[in-house]
Short mmCIF file of C-alpha atoms in Angstrom, two decimals:
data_model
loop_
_atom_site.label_atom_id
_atom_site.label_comp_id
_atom_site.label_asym_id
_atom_site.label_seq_id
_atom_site.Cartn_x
_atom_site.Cartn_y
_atom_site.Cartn_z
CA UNK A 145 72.04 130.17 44.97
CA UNK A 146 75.45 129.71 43.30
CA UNK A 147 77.21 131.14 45.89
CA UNK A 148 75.43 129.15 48.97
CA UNK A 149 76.29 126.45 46.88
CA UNK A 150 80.33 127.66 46.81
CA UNK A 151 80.23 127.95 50.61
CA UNK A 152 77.66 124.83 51.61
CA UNK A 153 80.88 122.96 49.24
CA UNK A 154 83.81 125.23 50.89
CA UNK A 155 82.25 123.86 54.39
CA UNK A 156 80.71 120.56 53.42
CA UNK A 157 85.11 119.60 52.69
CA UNK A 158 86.25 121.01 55.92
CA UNK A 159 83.50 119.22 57.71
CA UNK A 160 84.28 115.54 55.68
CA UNK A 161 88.07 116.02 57.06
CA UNK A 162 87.15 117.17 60.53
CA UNK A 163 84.74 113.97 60.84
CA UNK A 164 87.34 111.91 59.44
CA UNK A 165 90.30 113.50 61.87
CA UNK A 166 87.66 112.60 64.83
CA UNK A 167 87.21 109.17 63.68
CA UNK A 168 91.00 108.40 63.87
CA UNK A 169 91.31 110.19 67.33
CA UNK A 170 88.42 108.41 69.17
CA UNK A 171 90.32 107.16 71.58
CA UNK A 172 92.00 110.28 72.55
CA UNK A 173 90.33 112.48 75.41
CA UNK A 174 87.22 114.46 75.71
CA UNK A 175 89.22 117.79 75.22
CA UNK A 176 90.95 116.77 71.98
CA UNK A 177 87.38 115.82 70.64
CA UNK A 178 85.96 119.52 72.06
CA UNK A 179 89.64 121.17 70.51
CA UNK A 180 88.44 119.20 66.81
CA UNK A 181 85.54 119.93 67.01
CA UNK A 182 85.75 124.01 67.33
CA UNK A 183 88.45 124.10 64.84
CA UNK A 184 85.79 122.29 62.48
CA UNK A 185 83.22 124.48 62.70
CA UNK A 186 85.60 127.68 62.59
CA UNK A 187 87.47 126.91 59.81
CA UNK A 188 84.49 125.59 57.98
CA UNK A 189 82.91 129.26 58.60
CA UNK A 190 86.46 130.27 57.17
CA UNK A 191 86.71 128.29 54.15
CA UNK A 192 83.05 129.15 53.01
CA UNK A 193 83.83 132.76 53.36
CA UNK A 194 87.19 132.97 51.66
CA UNK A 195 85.48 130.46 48.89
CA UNK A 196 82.48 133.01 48.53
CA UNK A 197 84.97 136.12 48.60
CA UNK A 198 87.29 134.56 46.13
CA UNK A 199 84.06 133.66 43.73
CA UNK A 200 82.80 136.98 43.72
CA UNK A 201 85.85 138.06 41.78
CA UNK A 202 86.79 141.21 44.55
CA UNK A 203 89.83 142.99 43.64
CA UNK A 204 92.75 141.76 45.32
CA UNK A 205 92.82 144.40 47.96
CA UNK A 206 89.10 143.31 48.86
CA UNK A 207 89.88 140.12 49.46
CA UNK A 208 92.88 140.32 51.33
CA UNK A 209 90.54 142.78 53.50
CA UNK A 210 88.45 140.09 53.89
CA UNK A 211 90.72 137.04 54.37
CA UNK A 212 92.48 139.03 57.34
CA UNK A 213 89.11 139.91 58.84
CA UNK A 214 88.03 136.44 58.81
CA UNK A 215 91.02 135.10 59.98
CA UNK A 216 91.23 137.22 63.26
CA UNK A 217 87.73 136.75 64.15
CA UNK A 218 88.76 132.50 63.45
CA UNK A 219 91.43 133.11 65.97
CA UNK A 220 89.77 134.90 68.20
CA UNK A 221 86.90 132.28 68.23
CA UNK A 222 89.26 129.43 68.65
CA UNK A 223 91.57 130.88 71.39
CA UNK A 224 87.84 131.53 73.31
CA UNK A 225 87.01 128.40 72.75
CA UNK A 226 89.77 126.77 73.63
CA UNK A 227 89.82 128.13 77.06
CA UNK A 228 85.82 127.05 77.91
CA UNK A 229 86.20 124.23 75.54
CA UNK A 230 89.13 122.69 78.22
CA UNK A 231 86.96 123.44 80.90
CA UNK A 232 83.71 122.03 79.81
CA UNK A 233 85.99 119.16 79.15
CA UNK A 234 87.44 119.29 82.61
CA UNK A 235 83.66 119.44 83.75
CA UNK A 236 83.00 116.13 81.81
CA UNK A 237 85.96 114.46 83.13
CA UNK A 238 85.36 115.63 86.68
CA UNK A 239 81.58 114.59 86.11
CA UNK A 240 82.45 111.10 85.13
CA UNK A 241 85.31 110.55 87.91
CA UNK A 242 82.81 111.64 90.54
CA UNK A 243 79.99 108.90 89.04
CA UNK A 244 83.09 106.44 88.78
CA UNK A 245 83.57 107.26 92.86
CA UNK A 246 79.76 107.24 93.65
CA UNK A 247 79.16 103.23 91.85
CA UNK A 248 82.43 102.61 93.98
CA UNK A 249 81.58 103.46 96.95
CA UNK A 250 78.06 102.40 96.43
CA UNK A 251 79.78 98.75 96.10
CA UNK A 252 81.49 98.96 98.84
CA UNK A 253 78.46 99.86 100.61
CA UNK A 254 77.01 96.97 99.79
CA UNK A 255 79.45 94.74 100.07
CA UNK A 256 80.09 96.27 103.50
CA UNK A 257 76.64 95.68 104.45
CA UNK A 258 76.97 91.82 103.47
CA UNK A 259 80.24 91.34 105.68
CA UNK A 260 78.91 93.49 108.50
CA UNK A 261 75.75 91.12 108.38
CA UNK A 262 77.52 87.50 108.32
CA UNK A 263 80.06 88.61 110.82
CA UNK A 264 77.20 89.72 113.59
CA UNK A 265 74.38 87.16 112.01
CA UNK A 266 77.38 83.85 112.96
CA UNK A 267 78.25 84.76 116.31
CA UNK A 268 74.96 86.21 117.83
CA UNK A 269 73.55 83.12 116.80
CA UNK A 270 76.72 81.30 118.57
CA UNK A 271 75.57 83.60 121.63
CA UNK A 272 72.42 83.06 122.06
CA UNK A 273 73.30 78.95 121.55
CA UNK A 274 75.47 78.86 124.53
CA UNK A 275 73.32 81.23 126.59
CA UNK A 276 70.10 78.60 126.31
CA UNK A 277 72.38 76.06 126.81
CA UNK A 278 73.71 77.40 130.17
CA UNK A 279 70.57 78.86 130.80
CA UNK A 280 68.79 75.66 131.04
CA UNK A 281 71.25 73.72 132.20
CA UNK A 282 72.05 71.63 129.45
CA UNK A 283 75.64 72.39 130.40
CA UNK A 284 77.04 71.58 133.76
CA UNK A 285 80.47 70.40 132.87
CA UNK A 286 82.85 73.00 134.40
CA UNK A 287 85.70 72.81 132.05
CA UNK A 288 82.45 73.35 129.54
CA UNK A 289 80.96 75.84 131.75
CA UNK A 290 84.17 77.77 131.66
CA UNK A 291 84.71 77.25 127.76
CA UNK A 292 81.66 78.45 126.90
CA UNK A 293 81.88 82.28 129.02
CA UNK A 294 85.89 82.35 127.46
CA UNK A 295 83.81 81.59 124.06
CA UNK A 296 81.09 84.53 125.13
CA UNK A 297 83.77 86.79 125.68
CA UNK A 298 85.83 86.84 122.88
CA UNK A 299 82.57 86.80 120.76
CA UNK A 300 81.90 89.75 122.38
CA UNK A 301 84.92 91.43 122.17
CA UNK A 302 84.95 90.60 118.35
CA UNK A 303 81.59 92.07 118.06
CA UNK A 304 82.73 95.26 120.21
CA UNK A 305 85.64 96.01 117.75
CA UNK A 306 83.84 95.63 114.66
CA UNK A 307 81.22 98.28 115.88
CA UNK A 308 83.98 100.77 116.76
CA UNK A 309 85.61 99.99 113.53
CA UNK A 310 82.00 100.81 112.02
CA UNK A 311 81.71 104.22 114.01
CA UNK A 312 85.27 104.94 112.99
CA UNK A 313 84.98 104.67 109.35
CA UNK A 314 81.73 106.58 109.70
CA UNK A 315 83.64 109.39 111.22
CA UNK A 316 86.17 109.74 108.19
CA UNK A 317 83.22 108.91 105.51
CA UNK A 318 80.92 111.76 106.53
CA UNK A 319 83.94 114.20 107.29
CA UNK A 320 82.89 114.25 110.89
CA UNK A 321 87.02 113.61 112.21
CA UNK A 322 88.32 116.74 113.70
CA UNK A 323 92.39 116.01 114.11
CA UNK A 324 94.14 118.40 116.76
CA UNK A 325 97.72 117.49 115.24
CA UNK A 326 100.70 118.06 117.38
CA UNK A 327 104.26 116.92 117.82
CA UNK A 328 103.74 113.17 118.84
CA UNK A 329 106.92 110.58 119.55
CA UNK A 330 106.77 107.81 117.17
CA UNK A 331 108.74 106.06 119.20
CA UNK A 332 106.06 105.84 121.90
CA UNK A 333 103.44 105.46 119.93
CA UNK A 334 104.62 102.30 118.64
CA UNK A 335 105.78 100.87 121.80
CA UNK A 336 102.40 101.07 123.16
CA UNK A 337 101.07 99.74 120.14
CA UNK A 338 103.46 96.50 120.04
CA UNK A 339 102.48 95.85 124.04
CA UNK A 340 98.47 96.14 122.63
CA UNK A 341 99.78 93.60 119.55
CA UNK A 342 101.89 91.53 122.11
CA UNK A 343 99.37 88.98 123.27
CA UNK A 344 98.15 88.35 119.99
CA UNK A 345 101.58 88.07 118.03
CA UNK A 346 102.61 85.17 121.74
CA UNK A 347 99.41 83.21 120.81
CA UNK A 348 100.44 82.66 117.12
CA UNK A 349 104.14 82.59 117.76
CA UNK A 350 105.04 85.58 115.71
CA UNK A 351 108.04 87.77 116.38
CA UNK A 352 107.74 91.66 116.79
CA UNK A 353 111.19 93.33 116.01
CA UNK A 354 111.33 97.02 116.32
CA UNK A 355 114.22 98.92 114.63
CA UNK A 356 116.43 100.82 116.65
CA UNK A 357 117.28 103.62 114.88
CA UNK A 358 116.19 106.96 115.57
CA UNK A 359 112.34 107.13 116.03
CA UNK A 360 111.33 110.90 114.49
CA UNK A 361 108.52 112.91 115.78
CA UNK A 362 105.46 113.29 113.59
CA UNK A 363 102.76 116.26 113.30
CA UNK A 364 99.39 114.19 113.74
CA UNK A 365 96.70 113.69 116.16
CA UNK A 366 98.00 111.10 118.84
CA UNK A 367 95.04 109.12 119.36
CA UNK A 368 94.38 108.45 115.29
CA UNK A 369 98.28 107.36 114.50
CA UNK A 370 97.81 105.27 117.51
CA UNK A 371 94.80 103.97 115.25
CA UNK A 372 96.89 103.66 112.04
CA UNK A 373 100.03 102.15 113.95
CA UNK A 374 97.87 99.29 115.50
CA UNK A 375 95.84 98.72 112.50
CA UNK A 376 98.80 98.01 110.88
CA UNK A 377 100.32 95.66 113.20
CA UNK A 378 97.16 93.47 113.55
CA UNK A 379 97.20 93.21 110.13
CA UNK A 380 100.56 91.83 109.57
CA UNK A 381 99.89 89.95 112.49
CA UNK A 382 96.67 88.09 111.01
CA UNK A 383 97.92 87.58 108.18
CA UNK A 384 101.88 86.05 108.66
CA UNK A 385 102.13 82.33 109.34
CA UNK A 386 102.83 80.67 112.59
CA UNK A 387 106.87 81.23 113.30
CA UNK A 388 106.99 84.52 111.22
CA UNK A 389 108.03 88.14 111.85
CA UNK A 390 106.57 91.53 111.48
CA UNK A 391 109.33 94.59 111.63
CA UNK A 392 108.36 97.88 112.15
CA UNK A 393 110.42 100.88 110.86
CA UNK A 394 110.26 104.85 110.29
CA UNK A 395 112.20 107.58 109.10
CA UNK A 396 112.10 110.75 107.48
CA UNK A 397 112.92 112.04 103.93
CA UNK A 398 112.40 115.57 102.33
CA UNK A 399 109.95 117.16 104.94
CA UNK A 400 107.96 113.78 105.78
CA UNK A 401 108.20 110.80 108.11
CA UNK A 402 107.82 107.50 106.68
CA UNK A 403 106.26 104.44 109.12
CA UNK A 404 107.07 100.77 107.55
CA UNK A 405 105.71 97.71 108.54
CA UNK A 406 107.02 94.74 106.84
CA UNK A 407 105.79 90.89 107.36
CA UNK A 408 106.38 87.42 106.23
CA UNK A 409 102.62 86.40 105.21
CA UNK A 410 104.00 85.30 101.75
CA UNK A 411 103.26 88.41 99.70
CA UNK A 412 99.54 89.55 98.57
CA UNK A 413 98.43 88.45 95.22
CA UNK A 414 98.84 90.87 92.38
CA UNK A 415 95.03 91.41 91.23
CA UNK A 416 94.52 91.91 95.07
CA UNK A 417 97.30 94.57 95.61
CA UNK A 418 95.18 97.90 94.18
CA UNK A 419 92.14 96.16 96.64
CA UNK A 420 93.93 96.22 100.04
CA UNK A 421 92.44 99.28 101.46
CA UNK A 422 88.92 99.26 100.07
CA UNK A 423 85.97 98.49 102.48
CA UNK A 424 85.05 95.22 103.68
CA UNK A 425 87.65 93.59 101.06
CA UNK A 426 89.72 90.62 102.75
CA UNK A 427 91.88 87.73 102.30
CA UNK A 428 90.84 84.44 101.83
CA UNK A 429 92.59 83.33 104.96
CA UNK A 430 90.42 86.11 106.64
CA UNK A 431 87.17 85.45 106.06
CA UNK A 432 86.15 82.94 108.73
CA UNK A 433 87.27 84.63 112.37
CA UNK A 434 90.02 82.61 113.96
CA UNK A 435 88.63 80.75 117.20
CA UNK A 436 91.08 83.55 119.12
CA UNK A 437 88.64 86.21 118.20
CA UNK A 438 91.59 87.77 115.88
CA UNK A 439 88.80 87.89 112.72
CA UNK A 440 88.87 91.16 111.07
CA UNK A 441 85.92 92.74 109.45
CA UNK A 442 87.66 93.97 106.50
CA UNK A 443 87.58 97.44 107.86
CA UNK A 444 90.98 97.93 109.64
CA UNK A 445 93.03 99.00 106.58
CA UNK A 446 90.65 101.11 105.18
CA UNK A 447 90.36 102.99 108.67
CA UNK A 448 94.48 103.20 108.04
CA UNK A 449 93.56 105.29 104.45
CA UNK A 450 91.14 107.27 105.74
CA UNK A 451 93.23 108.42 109.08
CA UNK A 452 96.41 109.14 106.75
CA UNK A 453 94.50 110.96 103.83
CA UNK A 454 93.12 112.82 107.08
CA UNK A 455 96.35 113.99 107.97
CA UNK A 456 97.65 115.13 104.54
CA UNK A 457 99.72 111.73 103.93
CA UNK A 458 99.37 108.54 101.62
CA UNK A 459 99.92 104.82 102.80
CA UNK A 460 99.98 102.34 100.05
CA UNK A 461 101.83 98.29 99.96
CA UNK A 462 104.02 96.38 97.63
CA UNK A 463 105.41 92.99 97.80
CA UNK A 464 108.87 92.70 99.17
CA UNK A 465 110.30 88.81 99.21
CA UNK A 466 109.15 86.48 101.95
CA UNK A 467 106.14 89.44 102.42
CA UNK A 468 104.60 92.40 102.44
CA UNK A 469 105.43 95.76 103.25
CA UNK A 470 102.83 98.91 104.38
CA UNK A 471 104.73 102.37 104.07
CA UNK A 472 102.66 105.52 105.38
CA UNK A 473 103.98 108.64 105.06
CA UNK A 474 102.57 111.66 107.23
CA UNK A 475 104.04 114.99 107.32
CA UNK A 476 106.93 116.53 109.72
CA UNK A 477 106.43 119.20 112.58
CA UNK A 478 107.52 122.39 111.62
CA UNK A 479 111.35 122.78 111.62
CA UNK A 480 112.22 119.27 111.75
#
């Protein structure tokens, strides 16, 4: 009994210390609590043992048997659990950043639902309002006439967009994008992209400047960096006042090719910045469709994330005086 006493003591001391070394590193990580924790309960096994061995008055040869015996097996036990003790902690981690992800996305699920709904609910009902009205005739103006199927139109077009935005995303959510990257002219791919843009950038009196330096090729699929390059440019476009520019960019730097696109909407508030390229998250200026049909659904820059992570790049946006200024970077072709 005396000498469970000695080593319930011996261990009872390490244990007070180890709980009171937790309690000042609570805020530290999971693995530092798992890394205090096995050193507690090995050197509490340690200390009862070399408490018991020293009470039981062995010779001094004895107990220097038993103090190195103890202490190999002590660091033997903590190098094992050191190694599974950082990868149960890695497990946790992982664990918790993948529940983190699923409430996330779960969100933006919902809040994708809720945009989706409002922005077909407002202009079917538009739709079917001017379709009784022509249908029975309560209409016969022709400059009415006329405004009304413009009005159809462009509500239609709207509603086209935001359902290929829709399967798009789908495509990157459920992995279902298969890229066939090849050498592709930036150079063209913008141009085309700024002629697309062209109309829209005329009706709100916005400038699109194109750099001339040298336009670099880029390893990607063609038809999704036409995607991201357009995405982009409506975007800026949207979003930059009456009388403003958008300037597009690109160069390359240690094995990449950077793509810039820079505007004058007046810069994006800070507690907005890290929110850009979620789902279904816009602007205040954005969330009631201009009457050209421009609206956005909140999906565009998301699509732009998904299509660049695709390809092995990252696209991210920081404020940069009068604006704002997208940067994706996407890799090189081989040799280049």
């Amino acid at each position: 009994m005396l000498i469970g006493l000695y080593a319930l003591a011996a261990g009872g001391v390490v244990g007070l210390a180890g709980a009171g070394a937790l309690r000042l590193l609570r805020g530290r990580s999971i693995l530092v609590h798992v890394l205090v924790l096995l050193a507690v309960t090995v050197l509490a096994v340690v200390a009862g043992v070399a408490t018991v061995a020293h009470a039981m008055f062995l010779s001094a040869h004895d107990l220097w048997v038993v103090l190195v015996t103890v202490t190999a097996s002590a660091v033997i036990s903590l190098a094992v659990g050191a190694v599974f003790g950082s990868r149960l902690a890695a497990s946790a981690v992982w664990a918790q950043a993948a529940r983190d992800r699923e409430r996330h996305l779960e969100a933006g699920r919902r809040e994708l639902v809720a945009w989706v709904s409002h922005d077909l609910r407002t202009p079917l009902a538009g739709l079917r309002a001017m379709a009784e009205a022509l249908e029975d005739r309560v209409i016969d103006d022709p400059d009415t006439v006329d405004e009304y199927h413009r009005r159809i139109r462009i509500e239609t077009d709207r509603m086209t967009q935001l359902v290929d935005d829709l399967f798009e995303l789908s495509r990157i959510n459920a992995g279902a994008l298969h890229l066939v990257p090849t050498r592709v002219p930036l150079s063209e791919i913008v141009s085309d992209a700024i002629a697309g843009v062209a109309p829209l950038a005329a009706s709100r009196r916005i400038r699109l400047v194109a750099a001339d330096s040298h336009w670099p090729l880029v390893w990607a699929g063609e038809r999704e960096l036409t995607r991201i390059v357009s995405n982009l440019l409506i975007n800026s476009v949207r979003y930059t006042p009456a009388d403003g520019t958008v300037h597009i960019a690109a160069g390359h730097e240690h094995g990449s090719v950077w793509l810039a696109v820079s505007d004058t909407c007046g810069g994006i508030p800070d507690s907005d910045l890290g929110r850009v390229f979620d789902v279904a998250f816009r602007g205040e200026r954005a969330r009631t469709p201009g009457t050209d049909g421009s609206g956005g659904g909140g999906l565009g820059l998301a699509i732009v994330r998904g299509l660049v992570e695709a390809h092995g790049g990252r696209v991210g946006v920081r404020n940069t005086g009068p604006g704002c200024q997208f940067e994706v970077h996407l890799p090189a072709p081989a040799g280049f």
